[in-house]
Coordinates of C-alpha atoms and ligand atoms in Angstrom, one line a residue:
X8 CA 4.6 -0.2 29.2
X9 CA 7.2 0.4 26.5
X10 CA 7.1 -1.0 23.2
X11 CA 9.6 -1.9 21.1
X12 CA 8.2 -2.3 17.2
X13 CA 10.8 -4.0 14.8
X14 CA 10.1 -3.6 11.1
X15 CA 11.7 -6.4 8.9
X16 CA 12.7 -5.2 5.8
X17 CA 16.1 -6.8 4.6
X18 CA 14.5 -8.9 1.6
X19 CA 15.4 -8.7 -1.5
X20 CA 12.2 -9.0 -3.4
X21 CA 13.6 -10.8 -6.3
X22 CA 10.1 -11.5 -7.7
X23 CA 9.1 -7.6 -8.2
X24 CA 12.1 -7.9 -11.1
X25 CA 13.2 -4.5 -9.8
X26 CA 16.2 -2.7 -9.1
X27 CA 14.5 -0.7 -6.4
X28 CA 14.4 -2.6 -2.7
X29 CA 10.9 -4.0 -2.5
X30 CA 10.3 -1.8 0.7
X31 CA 10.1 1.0 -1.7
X32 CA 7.7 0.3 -3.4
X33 CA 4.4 2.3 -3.2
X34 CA 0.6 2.0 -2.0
X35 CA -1.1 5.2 -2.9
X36 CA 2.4 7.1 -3.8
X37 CA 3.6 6.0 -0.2
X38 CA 6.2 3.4 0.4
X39 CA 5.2 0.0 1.7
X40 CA 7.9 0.8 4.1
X41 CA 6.4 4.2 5.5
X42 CA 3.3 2.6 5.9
X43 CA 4.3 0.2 8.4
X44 CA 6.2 3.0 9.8
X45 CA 3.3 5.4 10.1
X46 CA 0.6 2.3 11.6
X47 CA 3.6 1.7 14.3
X48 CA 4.6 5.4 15.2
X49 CA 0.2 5.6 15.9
X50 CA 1.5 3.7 19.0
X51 CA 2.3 5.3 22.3
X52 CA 5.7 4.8 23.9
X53 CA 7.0 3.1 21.2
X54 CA 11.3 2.9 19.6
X55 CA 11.1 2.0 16.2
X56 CA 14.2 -0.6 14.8
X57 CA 14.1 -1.0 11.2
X58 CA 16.2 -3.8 10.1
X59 CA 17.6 -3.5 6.3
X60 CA 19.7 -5.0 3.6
X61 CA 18.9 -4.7 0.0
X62 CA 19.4 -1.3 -1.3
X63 CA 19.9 0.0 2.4
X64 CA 21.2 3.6 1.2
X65 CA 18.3 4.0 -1.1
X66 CA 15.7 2.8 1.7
X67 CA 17.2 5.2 4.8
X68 CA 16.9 8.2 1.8
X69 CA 13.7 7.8 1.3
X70 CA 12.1 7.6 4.5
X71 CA 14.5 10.2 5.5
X72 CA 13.6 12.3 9.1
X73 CA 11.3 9.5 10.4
X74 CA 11.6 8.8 14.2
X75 CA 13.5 5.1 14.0
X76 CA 16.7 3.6 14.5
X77 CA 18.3 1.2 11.5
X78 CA 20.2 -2.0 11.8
X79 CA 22.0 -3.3 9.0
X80 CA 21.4 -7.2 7.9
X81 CA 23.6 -8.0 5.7
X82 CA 23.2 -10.9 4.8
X83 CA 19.3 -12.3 4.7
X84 CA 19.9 -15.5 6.8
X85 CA 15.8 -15.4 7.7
X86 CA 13.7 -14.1 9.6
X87 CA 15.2 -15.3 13.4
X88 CA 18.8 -13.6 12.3
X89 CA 16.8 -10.2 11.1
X90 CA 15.5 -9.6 14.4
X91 CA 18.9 -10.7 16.4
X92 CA 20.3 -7.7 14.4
X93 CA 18.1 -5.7 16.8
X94 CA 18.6 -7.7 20.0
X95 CA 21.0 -5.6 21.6
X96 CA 18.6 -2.7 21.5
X97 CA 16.0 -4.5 23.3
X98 CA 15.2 -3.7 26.7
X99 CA 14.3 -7.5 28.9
X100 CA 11.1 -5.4 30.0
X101 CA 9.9 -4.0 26.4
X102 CA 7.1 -5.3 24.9
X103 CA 8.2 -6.1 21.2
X104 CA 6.2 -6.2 18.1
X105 CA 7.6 -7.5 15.1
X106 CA 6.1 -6.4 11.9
X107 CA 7.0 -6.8 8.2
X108 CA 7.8 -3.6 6.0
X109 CA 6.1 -5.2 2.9
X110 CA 2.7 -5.7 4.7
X111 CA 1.3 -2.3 4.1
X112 CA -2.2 -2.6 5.2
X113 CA -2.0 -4.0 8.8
X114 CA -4.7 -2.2 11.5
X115 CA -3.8 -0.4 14.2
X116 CA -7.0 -2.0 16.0
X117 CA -5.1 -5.7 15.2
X118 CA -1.7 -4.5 16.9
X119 CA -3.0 -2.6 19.8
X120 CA -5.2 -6.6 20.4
X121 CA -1.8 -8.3 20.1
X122 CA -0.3 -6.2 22.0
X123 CA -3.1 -7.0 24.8
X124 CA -2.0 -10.6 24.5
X125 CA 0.9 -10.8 25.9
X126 CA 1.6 -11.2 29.2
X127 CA 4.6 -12.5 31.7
X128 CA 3.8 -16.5 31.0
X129 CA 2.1 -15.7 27.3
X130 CA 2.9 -14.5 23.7
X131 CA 0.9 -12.9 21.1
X132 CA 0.8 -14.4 17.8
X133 CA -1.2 -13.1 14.6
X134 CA -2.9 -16.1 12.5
X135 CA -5.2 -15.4 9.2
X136 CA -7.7 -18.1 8.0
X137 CA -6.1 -19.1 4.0
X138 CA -8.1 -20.0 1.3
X139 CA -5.3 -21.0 -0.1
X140 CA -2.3 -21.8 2.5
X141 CA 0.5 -22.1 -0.2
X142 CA 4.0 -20.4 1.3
X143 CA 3.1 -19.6 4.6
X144 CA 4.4 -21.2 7.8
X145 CA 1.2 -23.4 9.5
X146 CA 0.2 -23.1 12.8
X147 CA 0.2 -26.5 14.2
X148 CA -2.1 -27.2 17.4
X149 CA -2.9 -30.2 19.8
X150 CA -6.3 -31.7 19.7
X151 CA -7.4 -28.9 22.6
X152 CA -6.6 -25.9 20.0
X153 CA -3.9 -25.1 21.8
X154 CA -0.7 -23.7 19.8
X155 CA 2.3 -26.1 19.7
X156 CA 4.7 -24.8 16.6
X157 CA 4.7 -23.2 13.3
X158 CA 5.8 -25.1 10.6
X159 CA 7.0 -23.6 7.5
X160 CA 5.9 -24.7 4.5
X161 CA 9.0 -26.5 3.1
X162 CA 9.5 -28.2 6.8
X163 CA 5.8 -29.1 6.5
X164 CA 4.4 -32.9 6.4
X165 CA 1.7 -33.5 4.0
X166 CA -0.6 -33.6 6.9
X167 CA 0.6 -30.5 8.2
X168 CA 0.2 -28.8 4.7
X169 CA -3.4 -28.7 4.7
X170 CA -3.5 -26.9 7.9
X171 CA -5.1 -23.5 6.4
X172 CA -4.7 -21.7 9.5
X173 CA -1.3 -19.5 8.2
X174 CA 1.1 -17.8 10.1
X175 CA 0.8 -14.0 9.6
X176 CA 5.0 -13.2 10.6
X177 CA 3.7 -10.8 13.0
X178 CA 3.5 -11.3 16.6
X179 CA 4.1 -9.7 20.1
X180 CA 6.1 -10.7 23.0
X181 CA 8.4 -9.6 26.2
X182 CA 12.2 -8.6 25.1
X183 CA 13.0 -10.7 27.9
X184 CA 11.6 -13.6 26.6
X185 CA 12.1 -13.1 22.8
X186 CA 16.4 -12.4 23.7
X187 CA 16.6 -15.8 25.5
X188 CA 14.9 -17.3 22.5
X189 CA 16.7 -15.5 19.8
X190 CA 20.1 -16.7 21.2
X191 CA 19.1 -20.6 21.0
X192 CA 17.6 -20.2 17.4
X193 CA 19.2 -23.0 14.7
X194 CA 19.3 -22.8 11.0
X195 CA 18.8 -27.0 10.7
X196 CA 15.5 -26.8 8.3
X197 CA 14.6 -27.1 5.0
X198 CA 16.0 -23.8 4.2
X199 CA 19.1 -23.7 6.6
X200 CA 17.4 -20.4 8.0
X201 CA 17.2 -18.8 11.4
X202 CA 13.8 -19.0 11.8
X203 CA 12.0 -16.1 13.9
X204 CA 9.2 -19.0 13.9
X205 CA 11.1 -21.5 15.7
X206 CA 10.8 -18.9 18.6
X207 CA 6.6 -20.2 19.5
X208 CA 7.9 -23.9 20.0
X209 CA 10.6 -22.9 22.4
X210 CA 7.9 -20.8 24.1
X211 CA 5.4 -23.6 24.9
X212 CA 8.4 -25.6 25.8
X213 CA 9.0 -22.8 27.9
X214 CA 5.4 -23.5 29.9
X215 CA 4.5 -20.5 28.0
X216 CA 0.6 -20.1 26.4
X217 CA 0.7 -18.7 22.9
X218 CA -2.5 -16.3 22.3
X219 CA -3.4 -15.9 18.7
X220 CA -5.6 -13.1 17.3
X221 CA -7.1 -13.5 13.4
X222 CA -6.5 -11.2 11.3
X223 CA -9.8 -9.4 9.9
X224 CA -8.7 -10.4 6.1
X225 CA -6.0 -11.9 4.1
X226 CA -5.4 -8.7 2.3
X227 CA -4.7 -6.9 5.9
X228 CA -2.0 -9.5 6.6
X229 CA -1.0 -9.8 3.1
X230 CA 3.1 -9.0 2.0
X231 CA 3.7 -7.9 -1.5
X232 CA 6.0 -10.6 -3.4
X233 CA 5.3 -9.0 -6.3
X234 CA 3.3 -7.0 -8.8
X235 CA 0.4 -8.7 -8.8
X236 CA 0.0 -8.6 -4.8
X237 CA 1.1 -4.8 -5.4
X238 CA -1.6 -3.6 -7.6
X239 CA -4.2 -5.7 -5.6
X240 CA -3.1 -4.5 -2.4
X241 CA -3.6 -0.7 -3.8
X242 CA -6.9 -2.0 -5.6
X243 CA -8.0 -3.2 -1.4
X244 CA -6.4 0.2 -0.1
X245 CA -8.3 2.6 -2.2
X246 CA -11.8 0.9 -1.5
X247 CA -10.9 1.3 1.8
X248 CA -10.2 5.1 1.3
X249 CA -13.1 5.3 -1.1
X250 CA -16.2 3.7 1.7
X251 CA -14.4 6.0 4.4
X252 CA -15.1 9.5 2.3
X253 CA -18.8 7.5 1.7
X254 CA -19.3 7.3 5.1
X255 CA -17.9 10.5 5.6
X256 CA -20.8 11.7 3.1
X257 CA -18.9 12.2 0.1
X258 CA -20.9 10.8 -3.4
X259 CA -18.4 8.8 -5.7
X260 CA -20.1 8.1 -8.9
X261 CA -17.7 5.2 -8.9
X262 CA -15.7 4.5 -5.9
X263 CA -13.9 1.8 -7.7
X264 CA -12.7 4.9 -10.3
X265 CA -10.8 6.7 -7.2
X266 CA -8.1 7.3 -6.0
X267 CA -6.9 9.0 -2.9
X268 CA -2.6 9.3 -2.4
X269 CA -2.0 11.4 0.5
X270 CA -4.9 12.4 3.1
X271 CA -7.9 15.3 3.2
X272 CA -7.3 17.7 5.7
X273 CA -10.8 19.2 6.0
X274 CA -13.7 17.1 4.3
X275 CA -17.2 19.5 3.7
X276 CA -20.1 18.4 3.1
X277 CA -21.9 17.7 0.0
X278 CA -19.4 16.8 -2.0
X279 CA -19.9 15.0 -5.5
X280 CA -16.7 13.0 -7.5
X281 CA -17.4 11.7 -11.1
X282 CA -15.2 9.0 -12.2
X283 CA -11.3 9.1 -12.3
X284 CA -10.4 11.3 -10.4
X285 CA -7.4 11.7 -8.2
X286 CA -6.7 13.1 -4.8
X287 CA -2.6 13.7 -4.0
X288 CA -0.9 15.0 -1.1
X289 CA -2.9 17.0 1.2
X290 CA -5.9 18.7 0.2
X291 CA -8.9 20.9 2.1
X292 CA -12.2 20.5 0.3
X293 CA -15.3 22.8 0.9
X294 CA -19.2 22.2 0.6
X295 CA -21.1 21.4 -1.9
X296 CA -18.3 20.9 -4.0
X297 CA -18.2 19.0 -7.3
X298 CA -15.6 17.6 -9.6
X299 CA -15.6 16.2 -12.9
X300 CA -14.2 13.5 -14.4
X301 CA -10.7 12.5 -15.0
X302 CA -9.6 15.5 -12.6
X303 CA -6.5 15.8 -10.3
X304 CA -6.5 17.7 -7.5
X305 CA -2.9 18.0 -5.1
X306 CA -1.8 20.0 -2.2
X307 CA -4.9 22.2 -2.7
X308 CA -7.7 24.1 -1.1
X309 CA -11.3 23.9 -2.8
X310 CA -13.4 26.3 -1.5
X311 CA -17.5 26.3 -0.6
X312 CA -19.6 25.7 -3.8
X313 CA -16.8 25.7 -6.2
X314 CA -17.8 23.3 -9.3
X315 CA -14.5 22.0 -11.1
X316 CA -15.5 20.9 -14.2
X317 CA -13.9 17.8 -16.3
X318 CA -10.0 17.6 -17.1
X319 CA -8.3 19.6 -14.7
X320 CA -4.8 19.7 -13.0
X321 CA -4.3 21.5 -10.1
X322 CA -1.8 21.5 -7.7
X323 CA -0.9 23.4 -4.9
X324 CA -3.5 26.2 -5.3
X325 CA -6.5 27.7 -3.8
X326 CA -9.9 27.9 -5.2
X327 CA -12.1 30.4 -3.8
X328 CA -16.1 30.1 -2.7
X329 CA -18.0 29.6 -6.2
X330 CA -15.6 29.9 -8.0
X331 CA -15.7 27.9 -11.6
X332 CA -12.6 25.7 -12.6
X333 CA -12.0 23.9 -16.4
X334 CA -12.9 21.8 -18.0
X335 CA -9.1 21.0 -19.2
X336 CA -7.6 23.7 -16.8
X337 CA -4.8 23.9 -15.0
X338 CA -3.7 25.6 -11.8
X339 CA -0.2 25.2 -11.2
X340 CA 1.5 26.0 -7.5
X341 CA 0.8 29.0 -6.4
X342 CA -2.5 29.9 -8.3
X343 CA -4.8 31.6 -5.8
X344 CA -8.4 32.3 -6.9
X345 CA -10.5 34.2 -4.6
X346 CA -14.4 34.2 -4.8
X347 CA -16.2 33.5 -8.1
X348 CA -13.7 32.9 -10.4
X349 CA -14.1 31.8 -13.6
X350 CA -11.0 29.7 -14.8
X351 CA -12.2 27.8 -18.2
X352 CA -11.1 25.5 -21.0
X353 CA -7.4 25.6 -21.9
X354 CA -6.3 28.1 -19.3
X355 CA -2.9 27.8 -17.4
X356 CA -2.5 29.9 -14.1
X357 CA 0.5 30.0 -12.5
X358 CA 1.8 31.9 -9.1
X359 CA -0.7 34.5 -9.9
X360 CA -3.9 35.9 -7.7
X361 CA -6.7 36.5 -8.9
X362 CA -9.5 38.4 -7.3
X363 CA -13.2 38.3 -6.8
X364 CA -15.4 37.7 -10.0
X365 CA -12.7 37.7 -12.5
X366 CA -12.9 35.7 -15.3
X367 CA -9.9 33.8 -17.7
X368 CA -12.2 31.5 -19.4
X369 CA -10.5 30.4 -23.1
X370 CA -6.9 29.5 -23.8
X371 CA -4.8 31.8 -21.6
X372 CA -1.1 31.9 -19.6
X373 CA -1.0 33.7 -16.6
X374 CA 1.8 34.1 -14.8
X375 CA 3.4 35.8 -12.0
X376 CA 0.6 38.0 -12.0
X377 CA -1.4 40.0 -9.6
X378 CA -5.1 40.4 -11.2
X379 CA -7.6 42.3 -9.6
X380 CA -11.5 42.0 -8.8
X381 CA -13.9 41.9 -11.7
X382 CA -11.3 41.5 -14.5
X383 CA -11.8 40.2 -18.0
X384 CA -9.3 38.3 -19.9
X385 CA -10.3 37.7 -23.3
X386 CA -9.1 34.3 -25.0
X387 CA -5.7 33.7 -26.1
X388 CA -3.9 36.3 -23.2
X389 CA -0.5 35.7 -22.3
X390 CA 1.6 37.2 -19.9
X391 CA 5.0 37.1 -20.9
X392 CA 6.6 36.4 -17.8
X393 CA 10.1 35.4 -18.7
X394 CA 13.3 36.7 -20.5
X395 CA 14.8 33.4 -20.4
X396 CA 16.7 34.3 -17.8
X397 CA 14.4 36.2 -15.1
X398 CA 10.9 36.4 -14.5
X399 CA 8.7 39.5 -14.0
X400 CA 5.2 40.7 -12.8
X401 CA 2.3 41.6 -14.7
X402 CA -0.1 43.6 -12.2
X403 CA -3.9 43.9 -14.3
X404 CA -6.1 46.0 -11.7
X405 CA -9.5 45.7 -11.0
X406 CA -12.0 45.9 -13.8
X407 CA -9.7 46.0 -16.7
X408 CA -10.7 44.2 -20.2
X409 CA -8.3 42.8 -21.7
X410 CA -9.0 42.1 -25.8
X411 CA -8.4 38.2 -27.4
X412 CA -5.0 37.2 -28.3
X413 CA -3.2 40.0 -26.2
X414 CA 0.2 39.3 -25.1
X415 CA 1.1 41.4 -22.2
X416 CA 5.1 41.6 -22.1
X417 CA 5.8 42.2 -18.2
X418 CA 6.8 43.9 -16.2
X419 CA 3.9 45.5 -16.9
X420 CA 0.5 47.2 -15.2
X421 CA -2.7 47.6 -16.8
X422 CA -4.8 50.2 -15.1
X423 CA -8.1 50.0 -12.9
X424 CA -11.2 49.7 -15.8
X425 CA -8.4 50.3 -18.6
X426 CA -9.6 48.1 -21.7
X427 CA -6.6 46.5 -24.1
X428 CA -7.3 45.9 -28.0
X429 CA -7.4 42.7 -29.2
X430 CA -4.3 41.0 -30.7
X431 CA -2.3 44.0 -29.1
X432 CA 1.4 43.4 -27.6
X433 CA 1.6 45.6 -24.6
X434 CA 5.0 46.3 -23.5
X435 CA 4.3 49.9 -21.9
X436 CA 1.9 50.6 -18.3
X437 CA -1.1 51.1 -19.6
X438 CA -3.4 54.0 -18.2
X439 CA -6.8 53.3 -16.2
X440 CA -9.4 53.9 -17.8
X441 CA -8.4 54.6 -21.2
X442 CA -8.6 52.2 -24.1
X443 CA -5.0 50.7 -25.2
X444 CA -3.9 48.9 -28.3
X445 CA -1.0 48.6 -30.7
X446 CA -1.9 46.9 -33.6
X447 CA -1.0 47.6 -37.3
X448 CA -3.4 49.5 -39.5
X449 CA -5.9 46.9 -41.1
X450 CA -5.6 47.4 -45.6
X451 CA -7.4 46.0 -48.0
X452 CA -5.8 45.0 -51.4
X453 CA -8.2 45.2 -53.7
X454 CA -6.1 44.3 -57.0
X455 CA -5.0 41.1 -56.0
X456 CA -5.8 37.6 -57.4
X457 CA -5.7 34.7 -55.6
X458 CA -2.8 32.6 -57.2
X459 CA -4.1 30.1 -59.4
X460 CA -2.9 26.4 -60.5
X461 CA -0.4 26.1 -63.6
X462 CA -0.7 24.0 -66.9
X463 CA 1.9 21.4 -66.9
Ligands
UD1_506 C1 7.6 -15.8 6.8 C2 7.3 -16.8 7.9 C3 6.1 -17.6 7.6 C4 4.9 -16.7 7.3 C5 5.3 -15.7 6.2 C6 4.2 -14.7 6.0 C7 9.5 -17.4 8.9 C8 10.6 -18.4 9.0 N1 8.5 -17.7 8.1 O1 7.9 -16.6 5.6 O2 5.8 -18.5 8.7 O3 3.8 -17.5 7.0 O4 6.5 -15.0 6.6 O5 4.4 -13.9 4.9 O6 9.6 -16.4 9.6 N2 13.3 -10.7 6.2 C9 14.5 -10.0 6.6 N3 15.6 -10.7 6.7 C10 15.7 -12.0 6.3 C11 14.5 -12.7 5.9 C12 13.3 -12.0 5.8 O7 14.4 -8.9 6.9 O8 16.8 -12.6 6.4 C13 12.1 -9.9 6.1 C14 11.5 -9.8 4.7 O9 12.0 -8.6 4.1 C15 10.0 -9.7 4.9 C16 9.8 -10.6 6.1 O10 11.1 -10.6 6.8 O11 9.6 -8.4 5.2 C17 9.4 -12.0 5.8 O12 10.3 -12.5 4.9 P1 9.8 -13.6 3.8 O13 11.0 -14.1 3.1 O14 8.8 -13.0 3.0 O15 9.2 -14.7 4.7 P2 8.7 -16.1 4.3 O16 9.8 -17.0 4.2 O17 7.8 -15.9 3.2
CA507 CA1 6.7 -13.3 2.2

């Protein structure tokens, strides 16, 4: 069986007020669009046909490299004329699935049970139960329950308007079937469209049975017209995210103070999340790990029994078993901690590593550096890394000490258990073991007066 999945997107989206194609915008940092894409790609022997209009350049950019051929509408004549963009791509034998790229939160489970519905002398047709019916198409049905049209809401008799049984837009069918249709589609309605709906009218006329599915909620059929449907549909998607990690046995002091924008890669066990924080991209995350509040993590590997404390930023970096993170640090790309490291308040670490049991914990820069096993770097250390024009290594080996408020001008290597004076500017290798400072000789004045206010 071959699928053929066609993703409307050609709308305009003049109620999101924005001058980026509705498509594009995002659930969990990932466009509306790619979501579809992604839920249709899960299925097997399956060509993808995106139809687009509005801000077509900007929409093929952005979902760049995925697996789908593009069809331009250009002009939004409805739903019927999106999909005859496509017909000539459409095999008679394909199964096609027609999906909208501004429902985001469709289930694979719900397409694969369309898809089940169709057959030689039947379509598939996804309903959803309205509270509230306003704007969608009804699905109108004899006395028996069987299907017998959809009728869009501007077309719709006030008797037909309080049908609450809405039409979803997404449905499955044989290319076959859906061609013949497509070619005797009319625009004479309400809103001089081509409707893709007129297409389950012709089928019954057809002799054909139309087999409906409900959706499991609204929200799962729901498009996003505008902001408001945006932030709720985000608002379903992360409690969806958030009970899966809970069933995965992850604690969330407050699931609804979660987020999740990308995937996790490895999940360990034991895991405790206070409030606000934020997962991006893809991250790996140990055992008995916790993380404090208000903390973003991206791109990043969180080792065994590391505790990351309140505050932090990380991204793309690598925290080592028991190792000890913030609060208000950040790891930017590159930072690799290994075991027991103790990264504290203040501290920035940049495409440095930093090995076993060494510890930066107040109001340090380190960058492009190469720091050894049992290290301490006293409060205030900076590595000056850059000339404004290149950037250079600082290499600190294992066991140094390096004093408060040291500036280490690189390149530079402090030696295996050397120690560095406080408040000292090193600009020369400094020798292992030995103690190393440049500092100016400490006086005392003891004439002088401490200024005093003068008479007016
Ligand atoms: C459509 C259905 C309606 C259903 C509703 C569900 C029709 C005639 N009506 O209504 O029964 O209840 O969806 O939301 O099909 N699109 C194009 N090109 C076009 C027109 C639309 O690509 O020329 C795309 C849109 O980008 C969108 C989808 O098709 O992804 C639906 O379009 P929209 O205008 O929202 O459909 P409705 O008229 O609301
Ligand atoms: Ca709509």
């Amino acid at each position: 069986m071959k699928i053929t999945t066609v993703i409307l997107a050609a709308g305009k989206g003049s109620r999101m007020r924005s001058e980026l194609p509705k498509v594009l915008h995002k659930i969990a940092h990932k466009p509306l669009l790619q979501h579809v894409y992604e839920l249709s790609s899960q299925l097997n022997n399956n060509s993808i046909k995106i139809v687009y209009g509005h801000g077509g350049d900007l929409v093929k950019e952005a979902l760049q490299g995925i697996n789908a051929n593009w069809a331009e509408q250009k002009q939004q004549l409805g739903t019927g004329h999106a999909v005859q963009q496509v017909a000539d791509q459409i095999e008679a034998q394909d199964i096609v699935l027609i999906l909208y790229g501004d429902v985001p939160l469709l289930k694979l489970a719900t397409v694969e049970k369309l898809i089940a519905l169709v057959s030689d002398k039947s379509i598939g047709l996804l309903t959803v139960n309205l509270a509230n019916p306003t704007g969608y198409g009804r699905i109108v049905r004899n006395t028996d329950g069987k299907v017998l049209k959809i009728v869009e809401e501007k077309d719709a008799s006030s008797e037909e308007k309080l049908i609450t049984e809405g039409n979803t837009g997404i449905l499955a069918l044989q290319g076959g079937d859906l061609k013949r249709w497509l070619s005797q589609l009319g625009n004479s309605n309400a809103q001089g469209e081509y409707y893709l709906t007129d297409v389950i009218e012709m089928a019954v006329n057809d002799g054909f049975t139309v087999n409906t599915r409900l959706a499991e909620s609204e929200d799962e059929v729901l498009g996003v017209n505008n902001r408001l449907q945006l932030s709720h549909l985000e608002r379903v998607y992360q409690k969806e995210q958030a009970e899966k990690l809970m069933e995965l046995g992850v604690t969330l002091l407050d699931p609804t103070r979660f987020d999740i924008r990308g995937e996790i890669a490895h999940l360990g066990t034991d895991i405790i999340v206070d409030v606000n924080v934020i997962f991006e991209g893809v991250n790996s995350i140990g055992n008995n790990v916790k993380i404090g509040a208000n903390t973003q993590i991206k791109d990043s590997v969180i080792g065994d029994d590391v505790e990351i404390l309140s505050h932090c930023v990380i991204e793309n970096a690598v925290v080592g078993q028991g190792s000890r993170v913030g609060p208000y640090a950040r790891l930017r790309p590159e930072a690799i901690l290994a075991d027991h490291v103790h990264i504290g308040n203040f501290v920035e670490i940049k495409k440095s590593t930093i090995a076993t049991g060494s510890k930066v914990n107040h109001l340090s820069y380190i960058g492009d550096s190469t720091v050894g096993s049992q290290v301490n770097i006293g409060a205030g250390t900076i590595t000056c890394n850059y000339d404004g024009v290149n950037k250079f290594r600082t290499i600190i080996e294992d066991g140094a000490f390096i004093g408060s408020d040291t500036q280490l001008v690189a390149p530079v290597t402090i030696g295996k258990n050397a120690t560095i004076g406080a408040g000292s500017t090193i600009t020369k290798d400094s020798p292992e073991n030995q103690l190393t400072l440049s500092r100016s000789k400490q006086t005392s004045i003891a004439s002088w007066q401490r200024p005093v206010k003068k008479d007016k």
